[in-house]
Amino acid sequence: MWKDYSGSYIKNNRASSISIMAAALVATMFLSLLCSIAYNFWVYEIEQIILEEGGWQGRIVCETLDSDDLSMICQFANVEKAVAGEEFSQKEETVVDVYFKNARTVYRDMPLIAAQLGLNEDSIQYNSLLLSRFFVHDPEDEAPPMLLALYAAILIIAAASLILIIRGSFELSMNARIHQFGIFSSIGATPRQIRTCLLQEAVVLSILPMLLGSMFGILISYGVIKAVNFFAVDVSGRHEAVFQYHPSIFVVTVFISFLTVIFSAWIPARKLSRMTPLEAIRNTSGLFLKKKKHSRMLSYIFGMKGELAGNALKAQKKQLRISFVSLLLSFLGFSIMICFTTLADISTRYTYFERYQDAWDIMITLKDTEIPDFGLTDELQNVSGIQDVTVYQKAEAMTFLSEGLQSDELSSLGGLEPVAGTKKADGQFRVAVPVVVLDDTSFLDFCLQIGITPSLDGAIVLNQIWDSINSNFRYKEYVPFVREDNRTTIFYKNDETVEVPVLSYTQAAPALREEYDNYTLVHFIPLTMWNETLREVCETESDSYIRIFSSGTANLADLSRLEQEIVQLVSGQYEVESENRVQERLSNDNLIQGMVIILGAFCVLLAIIGIANVFLNTLGFLRQRKREFARYMSIGLTPQEMSNMFCIEAFVIAGKPLLITLPLTVLFVQFAVTASYLDPMVFWSEAPILPVLIFAAAVVLFVALAYYIGGKRLLQCDLNETLRNDTLV
């Protein structure tokens, strides 16, 4: 009987059934989209880590390992393979990458392997970043990665929000049938039978929308990945994301959606089944306030109509809660997101593009190539369209400075004692010394730029340190680091020392796209001197760099052509990565635009959920509102006044989230601008006011449309007939 009744009700109440199916479709699509994007981002990050660092889980670094040792490593039950790598550092060392069948035991197995080889634990390394992406962390780590917990929290929050979305549709449908189920209960239907009937209807109505929603979510996530690739196509150092999907993701999505539907339907079904037959039969499904409250603001602005509209909104408070939260989150998320991206764009422009726009046109990275091994400097100088070429490599050294070597300006600020990263021992401060090795021609040109006699017999010191007391990181001011009467710097490395002659001190660095640490003593050294004395006392980066200035107007077409010509020349002998300044700026703009589009689409989806709930309430409560407005008509309200009430309700529903969002957004912007030490007027001159207003206007428009449709249908009914037939009040 219940099966026939459910089928008949679904067939004869298509509007209610469609609202439930639409809610299930949207909720499942949202959940599927979230799961699919999270899975693809997770896979992409793993791929990026493997490309940059390799897919090994454990690594052994020692002086010697032979084939017997490799065989012994492979004999461990959980070891899949062991691969001997190349030279690992400046010393002759053997590197063995170990791959495990079950990576979860790597932190237990690697010490056992090292002990079997007679090595201590200092000789083993872990690919911690890759392991953490598989939720494997060091058991001795007091702060393990929380990625799994984050994913679980996001999924739980999403499922909880979806329960609220679908629950509203079921509650609207079930509340309209309280009178019917009261009659069924009076003739012997048990609460369990009523709940079973309602849950059966929920499953029948939701199965197809859940499957379609899952498929739509997959398609949208595919589009998101394509959009990310499109906007980030020119970003260097990234690989193209390939859309991937695992069947388990589909199973999890459908399963969670099914549980969500069941739970969403069970909440109102349980409430309905627990009503007594008399309560159910007498229920008129109207909108009533348990406790009368005055809407002071609305009544003050709109008079009696505002008071009545306020009471109606309070009576629908629970039903409209989803709309309020969704609209609030969507507008707040959109306004903060677009303000954040604007702030990020301004910050990047000020701290990178405008700061370094005169420091480079084209940058070439020579992968795993030291500057002495590069032999195409002269060929590059002869390429048409190149004005200047600088080949350089970066290294790191260490020196000790006594208090007597510090400049008077630095001493007046407190000296090196409070500076982070410096250590004092035996009356001297340990200071990091970044070393920039320039090709000889560029070094001699730099000598001429600062006004000294060109020479390859010493270093030029960038004699500055950030005055963090009187300036901030956005607008840095510098003071001299050391006294300029000191003519040598001593580099230290373990027991080795080298005395480096200082040709001159300067406050201006050469035109390179480099930012140096705040509390370091940067040395610029010619290649000849580097080869003769300094390589043994410095930790050298494996890559070298070529900074190129073009002789043209530096437009995109000319720079791209020149970049391609240089890459063809150099890539025949070296592995290279290239960038040009104009394309870098365009890529950054595309990334920001893509982020705005993707995050904006998410905010729009939240807004759609809220607006859909408004439509469900305005159209779903039509029967209840007919009785409400029939009573208003009986006391003399005109159709025009009732239309005004609808307008007031729409104004409150759409306006309340906007009014709450406005001060929160201003506070966020104020905090972000202050934290970034940016001039507030710089941001407000570029503030995205128009996009925020357009988004707000769209929300208001659709909420008004929902009330217009509902009000028009309501006022077309015969309200007098409704009042005469309302005999069960």
XYZ file of C-alpha atoms in Angstrom, residues 116-553:
438
model
C 72.908 -3.886 8.628
C 75.362 -1.898 6.475
C 77.294 -0.739 9.516
C 76.231 2.888 9.105
C 74.822 5.337 11.635
C 71.470 7.078 11.275
C 73.148 10.279 10.049
C 73.762 8.527 6.725
C 70.047 8.008 5.980
C 67.565 10.520 4.618
C 63.825 10.487 4.067
C 61.762 12.045 1.305
C 59.572 13.578 3.994
C 57.564 15.811 1.673
C 56.553 12.911 -0.579
C 55.845 10.615 2.370
C 53.648 13.230 4.014
C 51.473 13.348 0.887
C 50.786 9.653 1.425
C 49.969 10.434 5.077
C 53.185 8.832 6.336
C 55.038 10.871 8.923
C 57.916 10.414 11.307
C 56.573 8.848 14.521
C 59.035 10.967 16.490
C 57.750 14.176 14.924
C 55.773 16.108 17.529
C 53.920 18.064 14.832
C 52.876 15.541 12.165
C 51.318 16.838 8.910
C 47.594 17.505 9.165
C 46.715 17.099 5.489
C 44.529 14.029 6.051
C 42.730 15.739 8.919
C 42.199 18.808 6.744
C 40.678 16.770 3.908
C 38.446 14.933 6.375
C 37.329 18.203 7.975
C 36.490 19.731 4.576
C 34.514 16.631 3.610
C 32.584 16.632 6.895
C 31.780 20.342 6.585
C 30.656 19.846 2.979
C 28.467 16.879 3.903
C 26.942 18.815 6.810
C 26.123 21.762 4.561
C 24.608 19.429 1.976
C 22.421 17.866 4.648
C 21.015 21.323 5.363
C 20.437 21.976 1.651
C 18.527 18.743 0.994
C 16.772 18.829 4.367
C 15.032 22.073 3.409
C 13.456 20.473 0.347
C 12.293 17.391 2.241
C 10.899 19.501 5.064
C 8.882 21.624 2.652
C 7.442 18.531 1.005
C 6.689 16.704 4.247
C 5.182 19.702 6.043
C 2.640 20.002 3.237
C 1.495 16.425 4.020
C 1.091 16.650 7.786
C -2.696 16.579 7.470
C -2.605 13.464 5.245
C -0.312 11.518 7.557
C -2.425 12.562 10.523
C -5.355 10.802 8.850
C -3.196 7.720 8.113
C -2.072 7.665 11.725
C -5.654 7.869 12.946
C -6.534 4.714 10.980
C -3.623 2.663 12.319
C -0.408 3.671 10.515
C 2.549 3.375 12.886
C 5.323 6.005 13.149
C 7.754 3.457 11.738
C 5.573 2.906 8.666
C 5.302 6.638 8.087
C 9.094 7.073 8.367
C 9.678 4.128 6.023
C 7.276 5.570 3.472
C 8.966 8.958 3.516
C 12.482 7.466 3.313
C 11.422 5.270 0.382
C 10.224 8.358 -1.439
C 13.504 10.118 -0.668
C 15.560 7.259 -2.108
C 13.403 6.944 -5.233
C 13.555 10.668 -5.911
C 17.301 10.987 -5.220
C 18.934 7.960 -6.907
C 18.995 9.378 -10.438
C 19.913 12.964 -9.366
C 22.784 11.575 -7.261
C 24.231 9.682 -10.214
C 23.777 12.644 -12.553
C 25.176 15.039 -9.961
C 28.276 12.892 -9.563
C 28.822 12.893 -13.324
C 28.249 16.657 -13.574
C 30.725 17.204 -10.736
C 33.335 15.154 -12.605
C 32.760 17.156 -15.789
C 33.018 20.485 -13.953
C 36.234 19.393 -12.193
C 37.619 18.402 -15.599
C 36.827 21.916 -16.789
C 38.502 23.401 -13.698
C 41.726 21.470 -14.383
C 41.653 22.617 -18.013
C 41.118 26.203 -16.839
C 44.067 25.959 -14.440
C 46.278 24.674 -17.271
C 45.073 27.456 -19.546
C 45.798 30.273 -17.124
C 49.117 28.779 -15.920
C 50.412 27.644 -19.314
C 53.358 30.047 -19.253
C 54.341 29.571 -15.612
C 57.878 28.221 -15.442
C 58.734 25.308 -13.196
C 55.346 23.607 -13.373
C 54.173 20.626 -15.372
C 50.817 20.382 -17.064
C 48.102 18.949 -14.871
C 46.379 15.911 -16.354
C 42.833 15.230 -15.185
C 42.670 11.973 -13.254
C 39.815 10.180 -11.582
C 39.721 7.027 -9.520
C 36.620 4.791 -9.244
C 36.911 4.893 -5.471
C 36.235 8.647 -5.586
C 32.956 7.969 -7.396
C 32.008 5.289 -4.861
C 32.814 7.572 -1.926
C 30.876 10.463 -3.478
C 27.742 8.412 -4.154
C 27.926 6.715 -0.751
C 28.248 9.991 1.149
C 25.497 11.518 -0.991
C 23.238 8.543 -0.233
C 23.865 8.878 3.502
C 23.281 12.615 3.212
C 19.916 12.090 1.505
C 18.829 9.479 4.044
C 19.827 11.640 6.981
C 18.284 14.768 5.427
C 14.972 12.970 4.900
C 15.089 11.196 8.264
C 15.186 14.470 10.260
C 11.785 15.850 9.122
C 10.331 12.327 8.764
C 11.124 11.580 12.403
C 9.567 14.886 13.456
C 6.428 14.215 11.409
C 6.026 10.612 12.588
C 6.196 11.645 16.254
C 3.189 13.969 15.970
C -0.057 12.687 17.439
C -2.944 12.075 14.999
C -4.909 14.996 16.446
C -1.968 17.394 16.143
C -1.359 16.315 12.557
C -5.035 16.570 11.506
C -5.488 20.000 13.111
C -2.199 21.343 11.667
C -2.792 24.023 9.063
C 0.824 24.341 8.019
C 0.713 28.055 8.544
C 3.400 30.451 9.589
C 3.092 31.353 13.256
C 5.368 32.892 15.840
C 5.519 31.076 19.147
C 6.395 34.360 20.808
C 5.438 37.724 19.357
C 8.412 40.008 18.768
C 8.479 43.498 17.366
C 10.578 44.229 14.302
C 11.545 47.699 15.454
C 13.779 48.635 12.548
C 11.385 47.414 9.852
C 8.347 48.910 11.531
C 10.165 52.232 11.944
C 11.136 52.342 8.249
C 8.117 50.701 6.583
C 5.391 50.988 9.217
C 2.778 48.231 9.630
C 3.892 46.424 6.461
C 7.414 46.233 7.849
C 6.081 44.783 11.121
C 4.102 42.094 9.276
C 7.039 41.274 6.980
C 9.339 41.002 10.003
C 6.947 38.580 11.702
C 6.750 36.453 8.548
C 10.541 36.312 8.310
C 10.820 35.312 11.946
C 8.270 32.562 11.416
C 10.404 31.257 8.520
C 13.661 31.706 10.412
C 14.659 28.039 10.366
C 13.713 27.542 6.733
C 15.582 30.667 5.637
C 18.685 29.915 7.701
C 20.282 27.998 4.818
C 19.606 30.895 2.464
C 21.092 33.381 4.903
C 24.236 31.323 5.523
C 24.747 30.538 1.829
C 24.262 34.131 0.710
C 26.448 35.420 3.537
C 29.266 32.986 2.765
C 29.034 33.585 -0.975
C 29.126 37.369 -0.742
C 31.708 37.398 2.039
C 33.837 34.857 0.194
C 33.587 36.742 -3.093
C 34.351 40.159 -1.637
C 37.287 38.928 0.459
C 38.610 36.794 -2.394
C 38.584 39.587 -4.951
C 40.045 42.070 -2.457
C 42.765 39.561 -1.582
C 43.671 38.925 -5.218
C 43.780 42.672 -5.855
C 46.050 43.126 -2.854
C 48.244 40.220 -3.986
C 48.504 41.715 -7.465
C 49.521 45.105 -6.059
C 52.041 43.510 -3.701
C 53.589 41.374 -6.452
C 53.764 44.348 -8.772
C 55.445 46.551 -6.191
C 57.853 43.994 -4.743
C 58.770 42.111 -7.907
C 57.823 43.509 -11.275
C 58.427 47.189 -10.558
C 61.450 46.524 -8.366
C 63.190 44.295 -10.910
C 61.815 45.652 -14.186
C 65.190 47.311 -14.913
C 67.242 44.328 -13.740
C 66.536 41.819 -16.507
C 64.810 41.111 -19.779
C 65.583 37.406 -20.200
C 66.764 34.902 -17.596
C 68.316 31.552 -18.475
C 68.870 28.924 -15.786
C 71.668 26.472 -16.562
C 70.613 23.315 -14.759
C 73.402 21.439 -12.905
C 76.058 23.604 -14.542
C 78.708 25.563 -12.662
C 79.893 28.855 -14.071
C 83.446 27.630 -14.925
C 81.893 24.930 -17.109
C 79.922 27.388 -19.243
C 81.733 28.337 -22.443
C 79.241 30.258 -24.566
C 79.560 33.746 -23.054
C 81.303 35.214 -26.113
C 78.779 33.621 -28.469
C 75.927 35.184 -26.508
C 77.541 38.624 -26.691
C 77.494 38.359 -30.488
C 73.776 37.521 -30.764
C 71.853 40.279 -32.503
C 69.432 42.050 -30.163
C 71.434 41.501 -26.959
C 72.759 44.598 -25.221
C 74.373 43.012 -22.182
C 74.998 39.506 -20.799
C 75.951 38.532 -17.256
C 76.693 34.930 -16.329
C 76.722 34.282 -12.596
C 76.453 31.606 -9.948
C 75.481 31.789 -6.294
C 77.281 30.290 -3.320
C 77.264 30.617 0.453
C 80.159 31.278 2.821
C 80.555 32.246 6.456
C 82.685 34.792 8.289
C 83.147 36.166 11.801
C 82.844 39.855 12.622
C 84.004 41.507 15.814
C 82.060 44.385 17.300
C 84.876 46.699 16.227
C 84.190 45.911 12.542
C 80.533 46.945 12.742
C 79.658 50.346 11.317
C 78.825 53.223 13.618
C 75.270 53.339 12.216
C 74.733 49.648 13.002
C 76.203 50.028 16.489
C 73.846 52.925 17.213
C 70.915 50.636 16.391
C 72.098 47.996 18.862
C 74.567 46.102 16.683
C 74.294 42.471 15.666
C 73.347 41.246 19.146
C 69.546 41.218 18.576
C 69.709 40.196 14.915
C 68.145 36.813 14.094
C 70.474 34.316 12.431
C 73.710 35.694 13.914
C 75.526 33.780 16.655
C 78.081 35.266 18.989
C 81.055 33.217 20.133
C 84.341 34.406 21.689
C 83.387 38.030 21.158
C 82.670 37.603 17.438
C 79.479 37.287 15.465
C 78.970 34.535 12.910
C 77.557 36.143 9.759
C 76.348 34.509 6.537
C 78.118 35.681 3.385
C 76.198 35.155 0.122
C 78.709 34.972 -2.724
C 77.778 35.984 -6.266
C 80.360 34.811 -8.807
C 80.287 37.017 -11.923
C 81.953 36.326 -15.234
C 85.092 38.431 -15.548
C 83.696 40.882 -18.108
C 80.604 41.603 -16.005
C 82.725 42.057 -12.875
C 84.989 44.576 -14.607
C 81.909 46.445 -15.866
C 80.575 46.506 -12.310
C 83.849 48.037 -11.137
C 83.396 50.857 -13.640
C 79.771 51.372 -12.570
C 80.745 52.035 -8.951
C 83.718 54.183 -9.947
C 86.751 52.047 -9.028
C 89.696 50.834 -11.065
C 88.729 47.561 -12.774
C 90.538 44.572 -11.258
C 90.074 40.815 -10.879
C 92.143 40.589 -7.690
C 89.472 41.088 -5.058
C 85.793 41.252 -4.091
C 83.241 44.037 -4.015
C 81.143 44.048 -0.839
C 77.508 45.145 -0.723
C 77.851 47.076 2.500
C 74.287 47.367 3.741
C 72.016 45.861 6.381
C 68.279 46.376 6.815
C 67.302 48.905 9.461
C 64.313 46.941 10.755
C 63.819 49.394 13.631
C 63.072 52.458 11.527
C 61.562 50.813 8.423
C 59.376 47.874 7.410
C 59.874 45.123 4.869
C 57.731 46.917 2.280
C 59.780 50.110 2.297
C 63.195 49.015 3.513
C 65.894 51.417 4.606
C 69.500 50.320 4.924
C 72.530 51.359 6.940
C 76.194 50.401 6.367
C 77.035 46.944 7.723
C 80.802 47.184 8.388
C 83.507 49.812 8.529
C 84.949 50.458 5.122
C 88.543 50.732 6.333
C 88.687 46.927 6.603
C 90.288 45.633 3.391
C 89.872 41.855 3.829
C 87.167 39.312 4.645
C 88.052 35.880 6.010
C 85.847 32.991 4.827
C 85.565 30.002 7.152
C 84.577 26.411 6.452
C 85.382 23.848 9.136
C 89.164 24.122 9.578
C 89.745 25.868 6.246
C 90.043 29.631 5.907
C 90.627 31.940 2.971
C 91.440 35.637 3.146
C 89.555 37.555 0.459
C 90.859 41.015 -0.541
C 88.177 43.707 -0.696
C 88.475 46.059 -3.652
C 85.646 48.334 -2.577
C 82.409 48.693 -0.645
C 79.210 49.770 -2.357
C 75.563 50.518 -1.580
C 74.401 49.498 -5.071
C 74.218 45.904 -6.284
C 74.714 44.956 -9.955
C 71.596 44.679 -12.088
C 70.591 41.110 -11.304
C 67.170 39.673 -10.528
C 68.248 38.730 -7.017
C 67.021 39.604 -3.545
C 69.582 39.174 -0.787
C 68.878 38.253 2.810
C 68.458 41.167 5.170
C 71.311 40.481 7.592
C 74.045 39.126 5.356
C 77.257 40.526 3.926
C 77.028 39.969 0.167
C 80.308 39.589 -1.792
C 80.590 39.894 -5.571
C 83.601 37.951 -6.856
C 85.091 37.549 -10.353
C 85.265 34.132 -11.950
C 89.071 34.174 -12.096
C 89.384 34.658 -8.347
C 86.703 32.023 -7.728
C 88.620 29.398 -9.655
C 91.870 30.196 -7.889
C 91.006 30.356 -4.202
C 87.365 30.231 -3.109
C 85.625 27.098 -4.372
C 86.830 24.992 -1.459
C 85.397 27.198 1.289
C 81.939 27.891 -0.184
C 78.790 25.835 -0.511
C 77.936 26.240 -4.180
C 74.523 26.015 -5.797
C 74.359 23.506 -8.622
C 72.766 25.897 -11.157
C 74.165 28.947 -12.912
C 72.241 31.861 -14.396
C 72.411 34.134 -17.425
C 70.912 37.618 -17.128
C 70.296 39.292 -20.483
C 69.322 42.833 -21.440
C 67.867 43.295 -24.886
C 68.734 46.223 -27.103
C 65.177 46.678 -28.369
C 61.941 47.983 -26.901
